[in-house]
Short mmCIF file of C-alpha atoms in Angstrom, two decimals:
data_model
loop_
_atom_site.label_atom_id
_atom_site.label_comp_id
_atom_site.label_asym_id
_atom_site.label_seq_id
_atom_site.Cartn_x
_atom_site.Cartn_y
_atom_site.Cartn_z
CA UNK A 1 -10.77 -17.14 -2.11
CA UNK A 2 -11.80 -19.96 0.13
CA UNK A 3 -8.96 -22.46 -0.31
CA UNK A 4 -5.89 -23.09 -2.39
CA UNK A 5 -4.37 -26.66 -2.92
CA UNK A 6 -1.65 -28.14 -4.94
CA UNK A 7 -2.92 -30.50 -7.61
CA UNK A 8 -1.28 -33.01 -10.00
CA UNK A 9 -1.23 -30.29 -12.73
CA UNK A 10 -0.46 -27.19 -10.66
CA UNK A 11 -2.93 -25.47 -8.34
CA UNK A 12 -6.70 -25.32 -7.67
CA UNK A 13 -8.22 -22.22 -6.05
CA UNK A 14 -11.74 -22.57 -4.59
CA UNK A 15 -13.76 -19.36 -4.65
CA UNK A 16 -17.44 -18.50 -4.10
CA UNK A 17 -17.79 -18.60 -7.88
CA UNK A 18 -16.29 -22.06 -8.30
CA UNK A 19 -12.91 -23.81 -8.62
CA UNK A 20 -10.20 -22.49 -10.88
CA UNK A 21 -7.22 -24.52 -11.97
CA UNK A 22 -3.78 -23.31 -13.30
CA UNK A 23 -0.30 -24.56 -13.79
CA UNK A 24 1.10 -21.67 -11.76
CA UNK A 25 -0.14 -19.55 -8.87
CA UNK A 26 0.81 -15.91 -8.53
CA UNK A 27 0.52 -14.77 -4.89
CA UNK A 28 -0.70 -11.15 -4.91
CA UNK A 29 -2.36 -11.24 -1.44
CA UNK A 30 -0.25 -8.39 -0.14
CA UNK A 31 -0.23 -8.33 3.67
CA UNK A 32 -1.89 -11.74 3.65
CA UNK A 33 0.66 -13.20 1.22
CA UNK A 34 2.77 -14.83 3.95
CA UNK A 35 -0.19 -16.93 4.92
CA UNK A 36 -0.56 -18.26 1.41
CA UNK A 37 3.11 -18.99 0.92
CA UNK A 38 3.22 -20.76 4.32
CA UNK A 39 0.61 -23.22 3.10
CA UNK A 40 3.27 -24.43 0.63
CA UNK A 41 6.18 -24.53 3.00
CA UNK A 42 7.73 -21.12 2.27
CA UNK A 43 8.29 -18.49 4.86
CA UNK A 44 8.00 -14.90 3.76
CA UNK A 45 8.46 -12.32 6.54
CA UNK A 46 5.72 -9.87 5.64
CA UNK A 47 4.47 -7.32 8.13
CA UNK A 48 0.99 -5.81 7.86
CA UNK A 49 1.36 -2.05 8.00
CA UNK A 50 -0.84 0.92 7.33
CA UNK A 51 0.56 3.82 5.33
CA UNK A 52 -1.07 7.27 5.89
CA UNK A 53 -2.42 9.05 2.87
CA UNK A 54 -4.30 12.28 2.37
CA UNK A 55 -5.90 14.73 -0.06
CA UNK A 56 -5.84 18.51 -0.18
CA UNK A 57 -8.41 21.10 -1.03
CA UNK A 58 -8.62 21.82 -4.81
CA UNK A 59 -5.80 23.98 -6.12
CA UNK A 60 -5.10 25.30 -9.63
CA UNK A 61 -4.20 22.27 -11.79
CA UNK A 62 -0.49 22.34 -12.55
CA UNK A 63 0.98 18.85 -11.87
CA UNK A 64 0.52 16.28 -14.64
CA UNK A 65 2.80 13.38 -13.59
CA UNK A 66 2.77 11.34 -10.39
CA UNK A 67 5.74 12.64 -8.46
CA UNK A 68 7.63 10.48 -5.98
CA UNK A 69 10.88 10.35 -4.11
CA UNK A 70 12.01 7.30 -2.11
CA UNK A 71 15.05 6.39 -0.10
CA UNK A 72 15.68 3.47 2.23
CA UNK A 73 17.35 5.60 4.87
CA UNK A 74 14.79 8.29 5.30
CA UNK A 75 11.53 7.34 3.62
CA UNK A 76 10.17 9.67 1.04
CA UNK A 77 6.80 10.43 -0.38
CA UNK A 78 4.61 10.78 -3.46
CA UNK A 79 1.80 12.90 -4.74
CA UNK A 80 -0.44 13.39 -7.73
CA UNK A 81 -2.91 16.02 -8.68
CA UNK A 82 -6.29 15.21 -10.22
CA UNK A 83 -8.02 17.43 -12.79
CA UNK A 84 -10.29 18.90 -10.14
CA UNK A 85 -7.15 20.24 -8.48
CA UNK A 86 -6.94 18.09 -5.36
CA UNK A 87 -3.52 16.70 -4.50
CA UNK A 88 -3.42 13.16 -3.20
CA UNK A 89 -0.27 12.34 -1.22
CA UNK A 90 1.29 9.57 0.80
CA UNK A 91 4.60 8.58 2.48
CA UNK A 92 6.47 10.72 4.94
CA UNK A 93 4.90 9.16 7.99
CA UNK A 94 5.67 6.00 9.87
CA UNK A 95 3.38 3.14 8.96
CA UNK A 96 1.25 1.70 11.77
CA UNK A 97 0.78 -1.99 12.63
CA UNK A 98 -2.43 -3.51 11.29
CA UNK A 99 -4.01 -6.69 12.64
CA UNK A 100 -4.55 -9.15 9.79
CA UNK A 101 -7.73 -10.46 11.33
CA UNK A 102 -9.56 -7.28 10.58
CA UNK A 103 -7.22 -5.58 8.10
CA UNK A 104 -8.38 -2.17 9.41
CA UNK A 105 -5.75 0.49 9.52
CA UNK A 106 -6.17 3.83 11.14
CA UNK A 107 -4.92 7.22 9.98
CA UNK A 108 -3.42 9.30 12.78
CA UNK A 109 -4.13 13.06 12.39
CA UNK A 110 -1.30 13.77 14.81
CA UNK A 111 1.18 12.48 12.22
CA UNK A 112 -0.13 14.73 9.48
CA UNK A 113 2.04 17.87 10.16
CA UNK A 114 5.29 15.79 10.02
CA UNK A 115 4.09 13.99 6.92
CA UNK A 116 3.40 17.27 5.12
CA UNK A 117 6.81 18.67 6.16
CA UNK A 118 8.54 15.68 4.63
CA UNK A 119 6.78 16.40 1.36
CA UNK A 120 7.72 20.11 1.24
CA UNK A 121 10.97 19.50 -0.64
CA UNK A 122 8.89 17.90 -3.43
CA UNK A 123 6.12 20.56 -3.39
CA UNK A 124 6.68 23.63 -1.17
CA UNK A 125 3.07 24.82 -1.78
CA UNK A 126 1.76 22.11 0.55
CA UNK A 127 2.81 24.34 3.44
CA UNK A 128 -0.21 26.53 2.72
CA UNK A 129 -3.02 24.17 1.85
CA UNK A 130 -5.83 22.53 3.77
CA UNK A 131 -6.03 18.73 4.02
CA UNK A 132 -9.58 17.64 3.63
CA UNK A 133 -9.31 13.97 4.26
CA UNK A 134 -6.84 11.28 5.49
CA UNK A 135 -7.01 7.53 5.43
CA UNK A 136 -4.98 4.43 5.67
CA UNK A 137 -5.08 0.85 4.34
CA UNK A 138 -3.53 -2.53 4.98
CA UNK A 139 -0.40 -3.32 2.94
CA UNK A 140 2.29 -5.93 3.21
CA UNK A 141 5.96 -4.97 3.74
CA UNK A 142 9.19 -6.98 4.09
CA UNK A 143 12.12 -5.61 6.07
CA UNK A 144 14.15 -4.25 3.10
CA UNK A 145 11.09 -2.63 1.50
CA UNK A 146 11.61 -4.43 -1.81
CA UNK A 147 8.99 -6.66 -3.42
CA UNK A 148 9.35 -10.43 -3.27
CA UNK A 149 9.37 -11.56 -6.88
CA UNK A 150 10.20 -14.74 -8.68
CA UNK A 151 9.48 -18.44 -8.61
CA UNK A 152 9.06 -20.13 -5.26
CA UNK A 153 11.82 -22.41 -4.03
CA UNK A 154 9.15 -24.85 -2.79
#
């Protein structure tokens, strides 16, 4: 996206592929969403943060659903197992600040033991597995952790 502007019939979005027009604009820019809403006079207090995620060595495949537990007062976590047996997981670790200019978040291996401990109530077998990779990404968060949904007031 190169530019967004209000038009007589709604919005125009200029991209490298051309200009697209629509009556409504859905802001799905995540961590960059506050920049878009500010263009139209609406302040949204989004912080760019990097959650830490990881994946384990392959294990016998036993978990079919995505499993997650979340609470506002003490975080939580989620995990899912792929057919090959690896378990991907996230949550359970403090998110790091991410500069929007680069959008580059960094995983912190020192936070991994605490992250895994927080997931043990969901899946105790994580105490005895090897983590083969960790990563992070840039996501947008508001203070209460809930999504901002609905029509703009402006």
